[in-house]
Short mmCIF file of C-alpha atoms in Angstrom, two decimals:
data_model
loop_
_atom_site.label_atom_id
_atom_site.label_comp_id
_atom_site.label_asym_id
_atom_site.label_seq_id
_atom_site.Cartn_x
_atom_site.Cartn_y
_atom_site.Cartn_z
CA UNK A 1 -57.07 120.00 -21.78
CA UNK A 2 -54.50 117.30 -22.51
CA UNK A 3 -54.82 115.21 -25.67
CA UNK A 4 -54.56 111.46 -25.33
CA UNK A 5 -51.65 111.35 -27.75
CA UNK A 6 -49.82 114.26 -29.42
CA UNK A 7 -46.66 113.66 -31.43
CA UNK A 8 -44.51 116.00 -33.50
CA UNK A 9 -42.31 114.65 -36.30
CA UNK A 10 -39.37 117.01 -36.68
CA UNK A 11 -36.51 116.98 -39.15
CA UNK A 12 -34.75 118.59 -42.06
CA UNK A 13 -37.42 117.84 -44.65
CA UNK A 14 -36.59 116.07 -47.95
CA UNK A 15 -36.28 112.90 -45.88
CA UNK A 16 -39.40 110.95 -46.76
CA UNK A 17 -41.44 113.09 -44.40
CA UNK A 18 -44.23 113.90 -46.87
CA UNK A 19 -44.66 110.21 -47.61
CA UNK A 20 -44.71 109.56 -43.87
CA UNK A 21 -47.56 112.06 -43.47
CA UNK A 22 -49.51 110.12 -46.09
CA UNK A 23 -48.79 106.84 -44.33
CA UNK A 24 -49.94 108.24 -41.00
CA UNK A 25 -53.04 109.75 -42.60
CA UNK A 26 -54.00 106.31 -43.88
CA UNK A 27 -54.23 104.98 -40.32
CA UNK A 28 -57.84 105.04 -39.10
CA UNK A 29 -56.84 106.31 -35.64
CA UNK A 30 -54.32 109.01 -36.61
CA UNK A 31 -55.12 112.65 -37.30
CA UNK A 32 -52.23 113.61 -39.58
CA UNK A 33 -51.56 117.35 -39.48
CA UNK A 34 -49.43 117.84 -42.57
CA UNK A 35 -47.22 121.00 -42.47
CA UNK A 36 -49.35 122.54 -39.70
CA UNK A 37 -46.45 124.36 -38.04
CA UNK A 38 -44.99 125.42 -41.38
CA UNK A 39 -48.40 126.90 -42.21
CA UNK A 40 -49.35 128.73 -39.01
CA UNK A 41 -45.80 129.45 -37.80
CA UNK A 42 -44.70 131.40 -34.76
CA UNK A 43 -47.35 134.06 -35.37
CA UNK A 44 -49.99 131.62 -34.14
CA UNK A 45 -48.23 131.27 -30.76
CA UNK A 46 -48.24 134.80 -29.29
CA UNK A 47 -47.82 135.37 -25.58
CA UNK A 48 -50.84 135.98 -23.38
CA UNK A 49 -54.46 135.12 -24.06
CA UNK A 50 -56.26 135.06 -27.39
CA UNK A 51 -59.96 135.21 -28.07
CA UNK A 52 -61.50 132.67 -30.40
CA UNK A 53 -61.77 135.34 -33.09
CA UNK A 54 -58.07 136.21 -32.75
CA UNK A 55 -57.13 132.56 -32.96
CA UNK A 56 -59.22 132.19 -36.09
CA UNK A 57 -57.33 135.07 -37.69
CA UNK A 58 -54.04 133.29 -36.97
CA UNK A 59 -55.34 130.23 -38.81
CA UNK A 60 -56.92 132.17 -41.66
CA UNK A 61 -54.42 134.84 -42.65
CA UNK A 62 -52.12 133.72 -45.51
CA UNK A 63 -48.54 132.78 -44.68
CA UNK A 64 -46.58 135.75 -46.13
CA UNK A 65 -43.53 133.98 -47.60
CA UNK A 66 -45.65 131.23 -49.15
CA UNK A 67 -47.99 133.85 -50.61
CA UNK A 68 -45.02 135.70 -52.15
CA UNK A 69 -43.68 132.47 -53.63
CA UNK A 70 -47.04 131.59 -55.21
CA UNK A 71 -47.56 135.07 -56.65
CA UNK A 72 -44.05 134.87 -58.11
CA UNK A 73 -44.66 131.49 -59.73
CA UNK A 74 -42.39 129.56 -57.37
CA UNK A 75 -44.61 126.62 -56.45
CA UNK A 76 -43.64 123.83 -54.08
CA UNK A 77 -45.10 120.34 -54.54
CA UNK A 78 -46.30 120.61 -50.94
CA UNK A 79 -48.77 123.38 -51.94
CA UNK A 80 -51.74 121.03 -52.22
CA UNK A 81 -54.41 123.73 -52.54
CA UNK A 82 -52.90 125.18 -55.73
CA UNK A 83 -53.34 121.82 -57.48
CA UNK A 84 -57.12 121.89 -56.98
CA UNK A 85 -57.98 125.55 -56.42
CA UNK A 86 -61.11 126.52 -54.56
CA UNK A 87 -62.59 129.89 -53.64
CA UNK A 88 -59.26 131.37 -52.51
CA UNK A 89 -56.40 132.59 -54.70
CA UNK A 90 -53.04 134.15 -53.91
CA UNK A 91 -53.64 137.02 -56.34
CA UNK A 92 -56.96 138.12 -54.83
CA UNK A 93 -58.15 136.81 -51.48
CA UNK A 94 -54.92 135.12 -50.45
CA UNK A 95 -54.88 131.42 -49.59
CA UNK A 96 -55.62 130.89 -45.87
CA UNK A 97 -52.77 129.42 -43.85
CA UNK A 98 -54.65 126.21 -43.03
CA UNK A 99 -55.91 125.78 -46.59
CA UNK A 100 -52.60 125.63 -48.45
CA UNK A 101 -51.23 122.32 -47.12
CA UNK A 102 -53.06 121.21 -43.96
CA UNK A 103 -56.73 120.85 -44.92
CA UNK A 104 -56.31 119.38 -48.46
CA UNK A 105 -54.36 116.57 -46.78
CA UNK A 106 -57.46 115.72 -44.72
CA UNK A 107 -60.33 116.26 -47.15
CA UNK A 108 -61.29 116.83 -50.78
CA UNK A 109 -63.33 119.85 -49.64
CA UNK A 110 -60.84 122.10 -47.83
CA UNK A 111 -63.04 125.18 -48.24
CA UNK A 112 -65.96 123.44 -46.56
CA UNK A 113 -63.78 122.20 -43.70
CA UNK A 114 -62.36 125.70 -43.23
CA UNK A 115 -65.90 127.02 -42.89
CA UNK A 116 -66.62 124.38 -40.24
CA UNK A 117 -63.49 125.35 -38.33
CA UNK A 118 -64.42 129.03 -38.37
CA UNK A 119 -67.88 128.28 -37.00
CA UNK A 120 -66.32 126.15 -34.27
CA UNK A 121 -63.53 128.45 -33.08
CA UNK A 122 -64.62 132.10 -33.40
CA UNK A 123 -66.63 132.02 -30.18
CA UNK A 124 -64.11 130.06 -28.12
CA UNK A 125 -63.21 131.70 -24.80
CA UNK A 126 -60.01 133.63 -24.16
CA UNK A 127 -57.08 131.32 -23.39
CA UNK A 128 -53.45 130.71 -24.29
CA UNK A 129 -52.43 129.96 -27.86
CA UNK A 130 -51.37 126.44 -26.86
CA UNK A 131 -54.80 125.77 -25.33
CA UNK A 132 -56.48 126.97 -28.54
CA UNK A 133 -54.29 124.70 -30.67
CA UNK A 134 -55.03 121.76 -28.37
CA UNK A 135 -58.74 122.46 -28.67
CA UNK A 136 -58.46 122.58 -32.47
CA UNK A 137 -56.53 119.31 -32.56
CA UNK A 138 -59.22 117.71 -30.37
CA UNK A 139 -62.00 119.17 -32.56
CA UNK A 140 -60.40 117.85 -35.74
CA UNK A 141 -59.80 114.48 -34.09
CA UNK A 142 -63.49 114.23 -33.20
CA UNK A 143 -64.49 115.50 -36.67
CA UNK A 144 -62.54 112.71 -38.39
CA UNK A 145 -62.89 110.05 -35.68
CA UNK A 146 -59.15 109.98 -34.91
CA UNK A 147 -57.67 109.57 -31.44
CA UNK A 148 -53.94 110.23 -31.94
CA UNK A 149 -52.59 113.50 -33.35
CA UNK A 150 -49.33 113.61 -35.32
CA UNK A 151 -48.05 116.91 -36.68
CA UNK A 152 -45.30 116.79 -39.32
CA UNK A 153 -43.59 119.75 -40.96
CA UNK A 154 -40.41 119.88 -42.98
CA UNK A 155 -37.55 122.15 -41.88
CA UNK A 156 -38.96 121.95 -38.35
CA UNK A 157 -36.15 121.33 -35.86
CA UNK A 158 -36.06 125.01 -34.92
CA UNK A 159 -39.64 124.86 -33.65
CA UNK A 160 -39.02 121.88 -31.37
CA UNK A 161 -38.05 123.74 -28.14
CA UNK A 162 -41.07 126.01 -28.44
CA UNK A 163 -43.36 123.07 -29.08
CA UNK A 164 -42.02 121.28 -26.03
CA UNK A 165 -42.69 124.36 -23.91
CA UNK A 166 -46.21 124.76 -25.31
CA UNK A 167 -47.10 121.07 -25.09
CA UNK A 168 -44.99 119.56 -22.26
CA UNK A 169 -46.58 116.11 -22.58
CA UNK A 170 -45.97 115.79 -26.35
CA UNK A 171 -43.73 113.18 -27.92
CA UNK A 172 -41.18 113.84 -30.66
CA UNK A 173 -39.93 111.76 -33.57
CA UNK A 174 -36.70 112.89 -35.21
CA UNK A 175 -36.83 111.78 -38.85
CA UNK A 176 -33.54 111.93 -40.74
CA UNK A 177 -32.00 110.79 -44.02
CA UNK A 178 -28.50 110.22 -45.41
CA UNK A 179 -26.80 113.60 -45.60
CA UNK A 180 -25.59 113.77 -49.22
CA UNK A 181 -28.86 112.35 -50.56
CA UNK A 182 -30.92 114.79 -48.49
CA UNK A 183 -28.73 117.79 -49.32
CA UNK A 184 -28.89 117.00 -53.04
CA UNK A 185 -32.69 116.84 -52.82
CA UNK A 186 -32.73 120.19 -50.98
CA UNK A 187 -30.63 121.77 -53.72
CA UNK A 188 -33.32 120.98 -56.30
CA UNK A 189 -36.34 121.97 -54.23
CA UNK A 190 -37.72 125.52 -54.76
CA UNK A 191 -38.50 125.90 -51.06
CA UNK A 192 -34.99 125.10 -49.89
CA UNK A 193 -33.45 127.20 -52.64
CA UNK A 194 -35.57 130.10 -51.38
CA UNK A 195 -34.64 129.34 -47.76
CA UNK A 196 -30.95 129.46 -48.71
CA UNK A 197 -31.38 132.89 -50.30
CA UNK A 198 -33.31 134.18 -47.28
CA UNK A 199 -30.55 132.92 -45.00
CA UNK A 200 -28.03 134.77 -47.17
CA UNK A 201 -30.00 138.01 -46.76
CA UNK A 202 -29.98 137.55 -42.99
CA UNK A 203 -26.26 136.81 -42.99
CA UNK A 204 -25.51 139.94 -45.01
CA UNK A 205 -27.73 142.24 -42.95
CA UNK A 206 -27.34 140.66 -39.51
CA UNK A 207 -31.09 140.77 -38.74
CA UNK A 208 -33.17 137.89 -37.37
CA UNK A 209 -36.44 139.24 -38.73
CA UNK A 210 -37.07 141.02 -42.01
CA UNK A 211 -39.31 143.40 -40.05
CA UNK A 212 -36.08 144.85 -38.59
CA UNK A 213 -34.54 145.63 -41.98
CA UNK A 214 -33.86 149.28 -42.71
CA UNK A 215 -34.27 150.86 -46.14
CA UNK A 216 -30.52 151.39 -46.24
CA UNK A 217 -29.88 147.67 -45.63
CA UNK A 218 -32.29 146.72 -48.40
CA UNK A 219 -30.62 149.12 -50.85
CA UNK A 220 -27.23 147.61 -50.00
CA UNK A 221 -28.34 144.10 -51.00
CA UNK A 222 -27.24 142.81 -54.43
CA UNK A 223 -29.87 142.87 -57.21
CA UNK A 224 -30.28 139.10 -57.12
CA UNK A 225 -31.38 139.19 -53.45
CA UNK A 226 -33.25 142.45 -52.79
CA UNK A 227 -36.28 141.56 -54.99
CA UNK A 228 -37.00 138.53 -52.78
CA UNK A 229 -38.20 140.93 -50.08
CA UNK A 230 -41.06 142.20 -52.28
CA UNK A 231 -44.56 140.84 -52.79
CA UNK A 232 -43.48 139.45 -56.15
CA UNK A 233 -40.13 138.56 -57.70
CA UNK A 234 -38.71 136.99 -60.84
CA UNK A 235 -38.84 133.19 -60.32
CA UNK A 236 -35.55 132.91 -62.20
CA UNK A 237 -33.83 134.36 -59.14
CA UNK A 238 -34.66 131.11 -57.36
CA UNK A 239 -34.88 128.70 -60.27
CA UNK A 240 -31.69 129.61 -62.14
CA UNK A 241 -29.35 130.52 -59.27
CA UNK A 242 -26.15 128.45 -59.15
CA UNK A 243 -25.85 127.18 -55.57
CA UNK A 244 -22.79 125.35 -54.24
CA UNK A 245 -23.94 121.95 -53.03
CA UNK A 246 -21.90 122.37 -49.87
CA UNK A 247 -24.33 125.07 -48.71
CA UNK A 248 -27.09 122.49 -48.57
CA UNK A 249 -24.77 120.00 -46.89
CA UNK A 250 -24.03 122.59 -44.23
CA UNK A 251 -27.75 123.33 -43.83
CA UNK A 252 -28.49 119.61 -43.45
CA UNK A 253 -25.76 119.31 -40.82
CA UNK A 254 -27.01 122.33 -38.89
CA UNK A 255 -30.57 120.99 -38.76
CA UNK A 256 -29.52 117.44 -37.90
CA UNK A 257 -27.26 118.57 -35.06
CA UNK A 258 -30.12 120.73 -33.79
CA UNK A 259 -32.53 117.79 -33.90
CA UNK A 260 -30.17 115.34 -32.22
CA UNK A 261 -29.42 117.77 -29.39
CA UNK A 262 -33.10 118.43 -28.84
CA UNK A 263 -33.95 114.73 -28.74
CA UNK A 264 -31.10 114.11 -26.32
CA UNK A 265 -32.81 116.40 -23.80
CA UNK A 266 -36.09 114.49 -23.78
CA UNK A 267 -37.12 111.61 -21.51
CA UNK A 268 -36.73 108.22 -23.18
CA UNK A 269 -40.47 107.64 -23.42
CA UNK A 270 -41.01 110.90 -25.32
CA UNK A 271 -38.35 110.57 -28.00
CA UNK A 272 -37.83 108.39 -31.03
CA UNK A 273 -35.28 108.55 -33.85
CA UNK A 274 -36.37 107.28 -37.25
CA UNK A 275 -33.98 106.91 -40.16
CA UNK A 276 -35.37 107.02 -43.69
CA UNK A 277 -32.98 104.27 -44.70
CA UNK A 278 -34.22 102.02 -41.88
CA UNK A 279 -37.75 102.66 -43.09
CA UNK A 280 -36.72 101.44 -46.54
CA UNK A 281 -34.86 98.37 -45.22
CA UNK A 282 -37.43 97.23 -42.65
CA UNK A 283 -40.71 99.08 -43.24
CA UNK A 284 -42.96 96.80 -41.22
CA UNK A 285 -40.68 96.76 -38.22
CA UNK A 286 -40.09 100.52 -38.24
CA UNK A 287 -43.76 101.40 -38.80
CA UNK A 288 -44.77 99.00 -36.04
CA UNK A 289 -42.31 100.75 -33.75
CA UNK A 290 -43.69 104.14 -34.78
CA UNK A 291 -47.29 103.02 -34.20
CA UNK A 292 -46.42 101.85 -30.70
CA UNK A 293 -44.76 105.19 -29.98
CA UNK A 294 -47.80 107.12 -31.24
CA UNK A 295 -50.07 104.70 -29.35
CA UNK A 296 -52.08 103.20 -32.19
CA UNK A 297 -52.40 99.63 -33.42
CA UNK A 298 -50.30 98.60 -36.45
CA UNK A 299 -52.96 96.51 -38.17
CA UNK A 300 -51.84 94.19 -41.01
CA UNK A 301 -54.08 96.08 -43.43
CA UNK A 302 -52.51 99.42 -42.54
CA UNK A 303 -48.98 97.99 -42.75
CA UNK A 304 -49.70 96.46 -46.17
CA UNK A 305 -50.92 99.79 -47.54
CA UNK A 306 -48.14 101.75 -45.87
CA UNK A 307 -45.39 99.55 -47.27
CA UNK A 308 -46.83 100.01 -50.75
CA UNK A 309 -46.37 103.78 -50.39
CA UNK A 310 -42.65 103.59 -49.64
CA UNK A 311 -40.44 104.38 -52.63
CA UNK A 312 -36.74 103.69 -52.30
CA UNK A 313 -35.79 104.76 -55.82
CA UNK A 314 -34.07 107.96 -54.62
CA UNK A 315 -31.81 106.16 -52.20
CA UNK A 316 -28.15 106.64 -53.11
CA UNK A 317 -28.99 109.50 -55.51
CA UNK A 318 -25.92 111.53 -54.54
CA UNK A 319 -23.54 108.66 -55.24
CA UNK A 320 -25.21 107.92 -58.58
CA UNK A 321 -25.51 111.47 -59.85
CA UNK A 322 -22.45 113.33 -58.56
CA UNK A 323 -18.83 113.11 -59.59
CA UNK A 324 -16.38 111.67 -57.07
CA UNK A 325 -15.07 115.17 -56.32
CA UNK A 326 -18.55 116.63 -55.86
CA UNK A 327 -19.58 113.76 -53.61
CA UNK A 328 -16.45 114.09 -51.50
CA UNK A 329 -17.01 117.83 -51.01
CA UNK A 330 -20.65 117.26 -50.13
CA UNK A 331 -19.77 114.55 -47.62
CA UNK A 332 -17.34 116.96 -45.94
CA UNK A 333 -20.06 119.59 -45.53
CA UNK A 334 -22.36 116.90 -44.10
CA UNK A 335 -19.72 115.58 -41.68
CA UNK A 336 -20.96 117.37 -38.51
CA UNK A 337 -24.48 116.04 -38.98
CA UNK A 338 -23.26 112.56 -39.88
CA UNK A 339 -21.12 112.51 -36.75
CA UNK A 340 -24.03 113.69 -34.58
CA UNK A 341 -26.24 110.88 -35.87
CA UNK A 342 -23.50 108.31 -35.36
CA UNK A 343 -22.95 109.42 -31.77
CA UNK A 344 -26.58 110.09 -30.82
CA UNK A 345 -27.81 108.64 -27.52
CA UNK A 346 -29.42 105.24 -27.75
CA UNK A 347 -27.96 104.43 -31.16
CA UNK A 348 -27.36 100.66 -31.52
#
């Protein structure tokens, strides 16, 4: 089955992407899948065939690193379910993968919608993971009367090649923001602070997956890193750590270069670059362009409401809040990403 319109918004995160999910969700023809890939992850795309029951388990089982963060008191603003808790809790049942961020974005009754999804999918026939996800997208589209599907997750450029392979007809939007502003925002976000520590563990141990860590490698980690591998850790390890800003500038650059290179390999009709700053400067024009790409109508009513959601108050935050020396160092760490954006194909 091929969906009429399937689009993935990829990017670094901390670039207006959450607001964009809200804007897309307000369109009567768009099914906005907020943080779907971040929630289900690679584990929901195994090789071979899955039964409906196995696919349901991939949607239901809690996302381990998010569960550990919640149990440790490290909450991200993106964790919508924790703001209005239902029948699931991290300490007892665990919060299902779809329930934490995806379903509360679509409905005020995420538990009820999860029950509906279970009833729908458990008896589905054996097929590939991609075919199951397509069927779920189509089911949700019919459930909410939406014809175009747009998935948006932060920190998502690494998933793009796999998504292209799984959904060859899909379109991709690369959303990006000014490097220093984005890196500064990352440095203050609990999720990106945790990501930076996890990356440090991988750098020190040389493993790609924590499943490959040996007991000896864990014992060799410093005491401010090893606890992050447990089911619960002191939130101060994330909250109070002193991170050099340049680490976030380098992370921003890495992700931006990754996104630009991926977009460069797509046909023109399946790629779109969207700058956060352009969205602030010309919201109607940029949202009209996005609507055309996604294949929905940019009605005046939708554009009026969408423009009201756009908040440009954080623009230029790095220049306002950092010293000249700090800003210069951050710009240097962002230079590879800035250069990639400046030289990207199709840039005016």
